[in-house]
C-alpha cells in the first residue's frame, strides 16, 4: 500500500466493511491512512466528522479518487 502516499492531498472515497468515508489524504503508512475533512457517505446524507480519521489499511475494501 505504499502507493497510497502518492495520493497525499487528494480527495478520495474509502470503503470499509463498516463505513464509506470521503476525505483528503493527510498521510499514509503501511498500517493506516489518515484523512482530514472527512464525511461519512454511507447513508442518504453525508455526515461531517470532526478531526482526523485513521483508517486501518487492513480494513480497506477499495479506494476511489474523486476528480477535481
PDB file of N, CA and C in Angstrom:
ATOM      1  N   UNK A   1       0.801  -1.192   0.000  1.00  0.00           N
ATOM      2  CA  UNK A   1       0.000   0.000   0.000  1.00  0.00           C
ATOM      3  C   UNK A   1       0.848   1.261   0.000  1.00  0.00           C
ATOM      4  N   UNK A   2       2.084   1.169  -0.388  1.00  0.00           N
ATOM      5  CA  UNK A   2       2.935   2.359  -0.469  1.00  0.00           C
ATOM      6  C   UNK A   2       2.385   3.367  -1.465  1.00  0.00           C
ATOM      7  N   UNK A   3       1.613   2.882  -2.435  1.00  0.00           N
ATOM      8  CA  UNK A   3       1.054   3.760  -3.449  1.00  0.00           C
ATOM      9  C   UNK A   3       0.114   4.797  -2.840  1.00  0.00           C
ATOM     10  N   UNK A   4      -0.390   4.530  -1.661  1.00  0.00           N
ATOM     11  CA  UNK A   4      -1.295   5.482  -1.009  1.00  0.00           C
ATOM     12  C   UNK A   4      -0.613   6.807  -0.716  1.00  0.00           C
ATOM     13  N   UNK A   5       0.697   6.794  -0.494  1.00  0.00           N
ATOM     14  CA  UNK A   5       1.425   8.042  -0.231  1.00  0.00           C
ATOM     15  C   UNK A   5       1.337   8.996  -1.410  1.00  0.00           C
ATOM     16  N   UNK A   6       1.226   8.453  -2.619  1.00  0.00           N
ATOM     17  CA  UNK A   6       1.134   9.309  -3.802  1.00  0.00           C
ATOM     18  C   UNK A   6      -0.200  10.055  -3.855  1.00  0.00           C
ATOM     19  N   UNK A   7      -1.157   9.638  -3.046  1.00  0.00           N
ATOM     20  CA  UNK A   7      -2.473  10.287  -3.012  1.00  0.00           C
ATOM     21  C   UNK A   7      -2.556  11.409  -1.991  1.00  0.00           C
ATOM     22  N   UNK A   8      -1.470  11.708  -1.294  1.00  0.00           N
ATOM     23  CA  UNK A   8      -1.481  12.767  -0.283  1.00  0.00           C
ATOM     24  C   UNK A   8      -1.984  14.072  -0.902  1.00  0.00           C
ATOM     25  N   UNK A   9      -2.981  14.665  -0.249  1.00  0.00           N
ATOM     26  CA  UNK A   9      -3.587  15.903  -0.741  1.00  0.00           C
ATOM     27  C   UNK A   9      -4.775  15.677  -1.651  1.00  0.00           C
ATOM     28  N   UNK A  10      -4.999  14.441  -2.064  1.00  0.00           N
ATOM     29  CA  UNK A  10      -6.125  14.127  -2.947  1.00  0.00           C
ATOM     30  C   UNK A  10      -7.369  13.792  -2.135  1.00  0.00           C
ATOM     31  N   UNK A  11      -8.522  14.101  -2.712  1.00  0.00           N
ATOM     32  CA  UNK A  11      -9.787  13.690  -2.103  1.00  0.00           C
ATOM     33  C   UNK A  11     -10.117  12.290  -2.601  1.00  0.00           C
ATOM     34  N   UNK A  12     -10.432  11.407  -1.649  1.00  0.00           N
ATOM     35  CA  UNK A  12     -10.729  10.018  -2.002  1.00  0.00           C
ATOM     36  C   UNK A  12     -11.965   9.541  -1.257  1.00  0.00           C
ATOM     37  N   UNK A  13     -12.528   8.447  -1.737  1.00  0.00           N
ATOM     38  CA  UNK A  13     -13.578   7.724  -1.030  1.00  0.00           C
ATOM     39  C   UNK A  13     -12.983   6.377  -0.650  1.00  0.00           C
ATOM     40  N   UNK A  14     -13.047   6.048   0.638  1.00  0.00           N
ATOM     41  CA  UNK A  14     -12.556   4.761   1.134  1.00  0.00           C
ATOM     42  C   UNK A  14     -13.762   3.957   1.590  1.00  0.00           C
ATOM     43  N   UNK A  15     -13.837   2.716   1.136  1.00  0.00           N
ATOM     44  CA  UNK A  15     -14.896   1.825   1.565  1.00  0.00           C
ATOM     45  C   UNK A  15     -14.305   0.769   2.490  1.00  0.00           C
ATOM     46  N   UNK A  16     -14.921   0.602   3.651  1.00  0.00           N
ATOM     47  CA  UNK A  16     -14.561  -0.454   4.597  1.00  0.00           C
ATOM     48  C   UNK A  16     -15.829  -1.253   4.880  1.00  0.00           C
ATOM     49  N   UNK A  17     -15.707  -2.395   5.526  1.00  0.00           N
ATOM     50  CA  UNK A  17     -16.931  -3.143   5.869  1.00  0.00           C
ATOM     51  C   UNK A  17     -17.870  -2.365   6.791  1.00  0.00           C
ATOM     52  N   UNK A  18     -17.342  -1.384   7.531  1.00  0.00           N
ATOM     53  CA  UNK A  18     -18.155  -0.651   8.496  1.00  0.00           C
ATOM     54  C   UNK A  18     -18.703   0.671   7.985  1.00  0.00           C
ATOM     55  N   UNK A  19     -18.000   1.327   7.052  1.00  0.00           N
ATOM     56  CA  UNK A  19     -18.411   2.664   6.621  1.00  0.00           C
ATOM     57  C   UNK A  19     -17.755   3.026   5.293  1.00  0.00           C
ATOM     58  N   UNK A  20     -18.362   4.012   4.628  1.00  0.00           N
ATOM     59  CA  UNK A  20     -17.767   4.632   3.443  1.00  0.00           C
ATOM     60  C   UNK A  20     -17.427   6.060   3.836  1.00  0.00           C
ATOM     61  N   UNK A  21     -16.169   6.454   3.609  1.00  0.00           N
ATOM     62  CA  UNK A  21     -15.692   7.766   4.027  1.00  0.00           C
ATOM     63  C   UNK A  21     -15.116   8.529   2.849  1.00  0.00           C
ATOM     64  N   UNK A  22     -15.415   9.832   2.798  1.00  0.00           N
ATOM     65  CA  UNK A  22     -14.816  10.716   1.797  1.00  0.00           C
ATOM     66  C   UNK A  22     -13.988  11.743   2.550  1.00  0.00           C
ATOM     67  N   UNK A  23     -12.734  11.924   2.124  1.00  0.00           N
ATOM     68  CA  UNK A  23     -11.877  12.896   2.787  1.00  0.00           C
ATOM     69  C   UNK A  23     -10.595  13.122   2.023  1.00  0.00           C
ATOM     70  N   UNK A  24      -9.773  14.011   2.549  1.00  0.00           N
ATOM     71  CA  UNK A  24      -8.489  14.358   1.947  1.00  0.00           C
ATOM     72  C   UNK A  24      -7.396  13.554   2.642  1.00  0.00           C
ATOM     73  N   UNK A  25      -6.545  12.899   1.849  1.00  0.00           N
ATOM     74  CA  UNK A  25      -5.457  12.102   2.420  1.00  0.00           C
ATOM     75  C   UNK A  25      -4.425  13.041   3.033  1.00  0.00           C
ATOM     76  N   UNK A  26      -4.274  12.949   4.338  1.00  0.00           N
ATOM     77  CA  UNK A  26      -3.285  13.737   5.068  1.00  0.00           C
ATOM     78  C   UNK A  26      -1.939  13.015   5.074  1.00  0.00           C
ATOM     79  N   UNK A  27      -1.981  11.701   5.305  1.00  0.00           N
ATOM     80  CA  UNK A  27      -0.773  10.877   5.271  1.00  0.00           C
ATOM     81  C   UNK A  27      -1.183   9.423   5.132  1.00  0.00           C
ATOM     82  N   UNK A  28      -0.201   8.590   4.808  1.00  0.00           N
ATOM     83  CA  UNK A  28      -0.461   7.156   4.664  1.00  0.00           C
ATOM     84  C   UNK A  28       0.788   6.381   5.055  1.00  0.00           C
ATOM     85  N   UNK A  29       0.566   5.249   5.682  1.00  0.00           N
ATOM     86  CA  UNK A  29       1.655   4.344   6.037  1.00  0.00           C
ATOM     87  C   UNK A  29       1.196   2.926   5.728  1.00  0.00           C
ATOM     88  N   UNK A  30       2.011   1.956   6.090  1.00  0.00           N
ATOM     89  CA  UNK A  30       1.607   0.569   5.847  1.00  0.00           C
ATOM     90  C   UNK A  30       0.441   0.147   6.722  1.00  0.00           C
ATOM     91  N   UNK A  31       0.250   0.813   7.860  1.00  0.00           N
ATOM     92  CA  UNK A  31      -0.813   0.427   8.777  1.00  0.00           C
ATOM     93  C   UNK A  31      -2.079   1.275   8.664  1.00  0.00           C
ATOM     94  N   UNK A  32      -1.923   2.586   8.419  1.00  0.00           N
ATOM     95  CA  UNK A  32      -3.074   3.494   8.463  1.00  0.00           C
ATOM     96  C   UNK A  32      -3.048   4.515   7.330  1.00  0.00           C
ATOM     97  N   UNK A  33      -4.254   4.956   6.964  1.00  0.00           N
ATOM     98  CA  UNK A  33      -4.442   6.129   6.115  1.00  0.00           C
ATOM     99  C   UNK A  33      -5.095   7.184   6.998  1.00  0.00           C
ATOM    100  N   UNK A  34      -4.524   8.379   7.035  1.00  0.00           N
ATOM    101  CA  UNK A  34      -5.084   9.466   7.831  1.00  0.00           C
ATOM    102  C   UNK A  34      -5.830  10.415   6.904  1.00  0.00           C
ATOM    103  N   UNK A  35      -7.107  10.645   7.220  1.00  0.00           N
ATOM    104  CA  UNK A  35      -7.953  11.525   6.414  1.00  0.00           C
ATOM    105  C   UNK A  35      -8.305  12.783   7.194  1.00  0.00           C
ATOM    106  N   UNK A  36      -8.392  13.894   6.482  1.00  0.00           N
ATOM    107  CA  UNK A  36      -8.853  15.164   7.035  1.00  0.00           C
ATOM    108  C   UNK A  36     -10.111  15.583   6.274  1.00  0.00           C
ATOM    109  N   UNK A  37     -10.882  16.497   6.836  1.00  0.00           N
ATOM    110  CA  UNK A  37     -12.128  16.979   6.211  1.00  0.00           C
ATOM    111  C   UNK A  37     -13.012  15.804   5.789  1.00  0.00           C
ATOM    112  N   UNK A  38     -13.291  14.931   6.740  1.00  0.00           N
ATOM    113  CA  UNK A  38     -13.957  13.656   6.446  1.00  0.00           C
ATOM    114  C   UNK A  38     -15.470  13.773   6.555  1.00  0.00           C
ATOM    115  N   UNK A  39     -16.122  13.075   5.628  1.00  0.00           N
ATOM    116  CA  UNK A  39     -17.573  12.907   5.666  1.00  0.00           C
ATOM    117  C   UNK A  39     -17.890  11.422   5.560  1.00  0.00           C
ATOM    118  N   UNK A  40     -18.818  10.948   6.382  1.00  0.00           N
ATOM    119  CA  UNK A  40     -19.329   9.582   6.247  1.00  0.00           C
ATOM    120  C   UNK A  40     -20.403   9.629   5.159  1.00  0.00           C
ATOM    121  N   UNK A  41     -20.214   8.859   4.114  1.00  0.00           N
ATOM    122  CA  UNK A  41     -21.135   8.903   2.977  1.00  0.00           C
ATOM    123  C   UNK A  41     -21.904   7.595   2.808  1.00  0.00           C
ATOM    124  N   UNK A  42     -22.002   6.828   3.886  1.00  0.00           N
ATOM    125  CA  UNK A  42     -22.712   5.542   3.837  1.00  0.00           C
ATOM    126  C   UNK A  42     -24.225   5.717   3.750  1.00  0.00           C
ATOM    127  N   UNK A  43     -24.743   6.760   4.362  1.00  0.00           N
ATOM    128  CA  UNK A  43     -26.189   6.973   4.415  1.00  0.00           C
ATOM    129  C   UNK A  43     -26.683   7.852   3.288  1.00  0.00           C
ATOM    130  N   UNK A  44     -27.948   8.238   3.366  1.00  0.00           N
ATOM    131  CA  UNK A  44     -28.539   9.067   2.314  1.00  0.00           C
ATOM    132  C   UNK A  44     -27.973  10.491   2.279  1.00  0.00           C
ATOM    133  N   UNK A  45     -27.526  10.998   3.439  1.00  0.00           N
ATOM    134  CA  UNK A  45     -26.942  12.334   3.524  1.00  0.00           C
ATOM    135  C   UNK A  45     -25.534  12.242   4.102  1.00  0.00           C
ATOM    136  N   UNK A  46     -24.543  12.943   3.517  1.00  0.00           N
ATOM    137  CA  UNK A  46     -23.193  12.938   4.102  1.00  0.00           C
ATOM    138  C   UNK A  46     -23.204  13.546   5.510  1.00  0.00           C
ATOM    139  N   UNK A  47     -22.415  12.945   6.396  1.00  0.00           N
ATOM    140  CA  UNK A  47     -22.302  13.417   7.779  1.00  0.00           C
ATOM    141  C   UNK A  47     -20.852  13.820   8.014  1.00  0.00           C
ATOM    142  N   UNK A  48     -20.622  15.097   8.347  1.00  0.00           N
ATOM    143  CA  UNK A  48     -19.269  15.586   8.585  1.00  0.00           C
ATOM    144  C   UNK A  48     -18.735  15.032   9.910  1.00  0.00           C
ATOM    145  N   UNK A  49     -17.467  14.617   9.895  1.00  0.00           N
ATOM    146  CA  UNK A  49     -16.792  14.134  11.098  1.00  0.00           C
ATOM    147  C   UNK A  49     -15.709  15.135  11.470  1.00  0.00           C
ATOM    148  N   UNK A  50     -15.598  15.462  12.744  1.00  0.00           N
ATOM    149  CA  UNK A  50     -14.594  16.442  13.161  1.00  0.00           C
ATOM    150  C   UNK A  50     -13.262  15.754  13.434  1.00  0.00           C
ATOM    151  N   UNK A  51     -12.189  16.491  13.205  1.00  0.00           N
ATOM    152  CA  UNK A  51     -10.843  15.970  13.456  1.00  0.00           C
ATOM    153  C   UNK A  51     -10.344  15.095  12.319  1.00  0.00           C
ATOM    154  N   UNK A  52      -9.310  14.326  12.636  1.00  0.00           N
ATOM    155  CA  UNK A  52      -8.719  13.415  11.665  1.00  0.00           C
ATOM    156  C   UNK A  52      -9.254  12.016  11.902  1.00  0.00           C
ATOM    157  N   UNK A  53      -9.318  11.217  10.845  1.00  0.00           N
ATOM    158  CA  UNK A  53      -9.787   9.840  10.951  1.00  0.00           C
ATOM    159  C   UNK A  53      -8.672   8.920  10.485  1.00  0.00           C
ATOM    160  N   UNK A  54      -8.333   7.935  11.327  1.00  0.00           N
ATOM    161  CA  UNK A  54      -7.350   6.911  10.963  1.00  0.00           C
ATOM    162  C   UNK A  54      -8.100   5.682  10.478  1.00  0.00           C
ATOM    163  N   UNK A  55      -7.774   5.237   9.260  1.00  0.00           N
ATOM    164  CA  UNK A  55      -8.410   4.054   8.696  1.00  0.00           C
ATOM    165  C   UNK A  55      -7.343   2.964   8.589  1.00  0.00           C
ATOM    166  N   UNK A  56      -7.533   1.830   9.261  1.00  0.00           N
ATOM    167  CA  UNK A  56      -6.559   0.742   9.141  1.00  0.00           C
ATOM    168  C   UNK A  56      -6.532   0.208   7.701  1.00  0.00           C
ATOM    169  N   UNK A  57      -5.357   0.093   7.137  1.00  0.00           N
ATOM    170  CA  UNK A  57      -5.209  -0.374   5.752  1.00  0.00           C
ATOM    171  C   UNK A  57      -5.810  -1.776   5.595  1.00  0.00           C
ATOM    172  N   UNK A  58      -5.697  -2.596   6.615  1.00  0.00           N
ATOM    173  CA  UNK A  58      -6.209  -3.972   6.528  1.00  0.00           C
ATOM    174  C   UNK A  58      -7.736  -4.014   6.406  1.00  0.00           C
ATOM    175  N   UNK A  59      -8.439  -2.938   6.755  1.00  0.00           N
ATOM    176  CA  UNK A  59      -9.903  -2.893   6.691  1.00  0.00           C
ATOM    177  C   UNK A  59     -10.425  -2.273   5.389  1.00  0.00           C
ATOM    178  N   UNK A  60      -9.537  -1.751   4.546  1.00  0.00           N
ATOM    179  CA  UNK A  60      -9.968  -1.068   3.322  1.00  0.00           C
ATOM    180  C   UNK A  60     -10.382  -2.080   2.264  1.00  0.00           C
ATOM    181  N   UNK A  61     -11.609  -1.926   1.762  1.00  0.00           N
ATOM    182  CA  UNK A  61     -12.098  -2.777   0.678  1.00  0.00           C
ATOM    183  C   UNK A  61     -11.690  -2.207  -0.677  1.00  0.00           C
ATOM    184  N   UNK A  62     -11.906  -0.892  -0.852  1.00  0.00           N
ATOM    185  CA  UNK A  62     -11.446  -0.229  -2.069  1.00  0.00           C
ATOM    186  C   UNK A  62     -11.294   1.262  -1.821  1.00  0.00           C
ATOM    187  N   UNK A  63     -10.580   1.897  -2.749  1.00  0.00           N
ATOM    188  CA  UNK A  63     -10.360   3.342  -2.706  1.00  0.00           C
ATOM    189  C   UNK A  63     -10.685   3.904  -4.080  1.00  0.00           C
ATOM    190  N   UNK A  64     -11.392   5.031  -4.098  1.00  0.00           N
ATOM    191  CA  UNK A  64     -11.687   5.720  -5.353  1.00  0.00           C
ATOM    192  C   UNK A  64     -11.246   7.166  -5.214  1.00  0.00           C
ATOM    193  N   UNK A  65     -10.485   7.652  -6.179  1.00  0.00           N
ATOM    194  CA  UNK A  65     -10.049   9.035  -6.183  1.00  0.00           C
ATOM    195  C   UNK A  65     -11.173   9.890  -6.765  1.00  0.00           C
ATOM    196  N   UNK A  66     -11.497  10.987  -6.066  1.00  0.00           N
ATOM    197  CA  UNK A  66     -12.547  11.896  -6.524  1.00  0.00           C
ATOM    198  C   UNK A  66     -11.889  12.926  -7.445  1.00  0.00           C
ATOM    199  N   UNK A  67     -12.330  13.029  -8.707  1.00  0.00           N
ATOM    200  CA  UNK A  67     -11.732  14.004  -9.618  1.00  0.00           C
ATOM    201  C   UNK A  67     -11.937  15.429  -9.122  1.00  0.00           C
ATOM    202  N   UNK A  68     -10.974  16.262  -9.426  1.00  0.00           N
ATOM    203  CA  UNK A  68     -11.063  17.677  -9.010  1.00  0.00           C
ATOM    204  C   UNK A  68     -11.934  18.464  -9.936  1.00  0.00           C
TER     205      UNK A  68
END
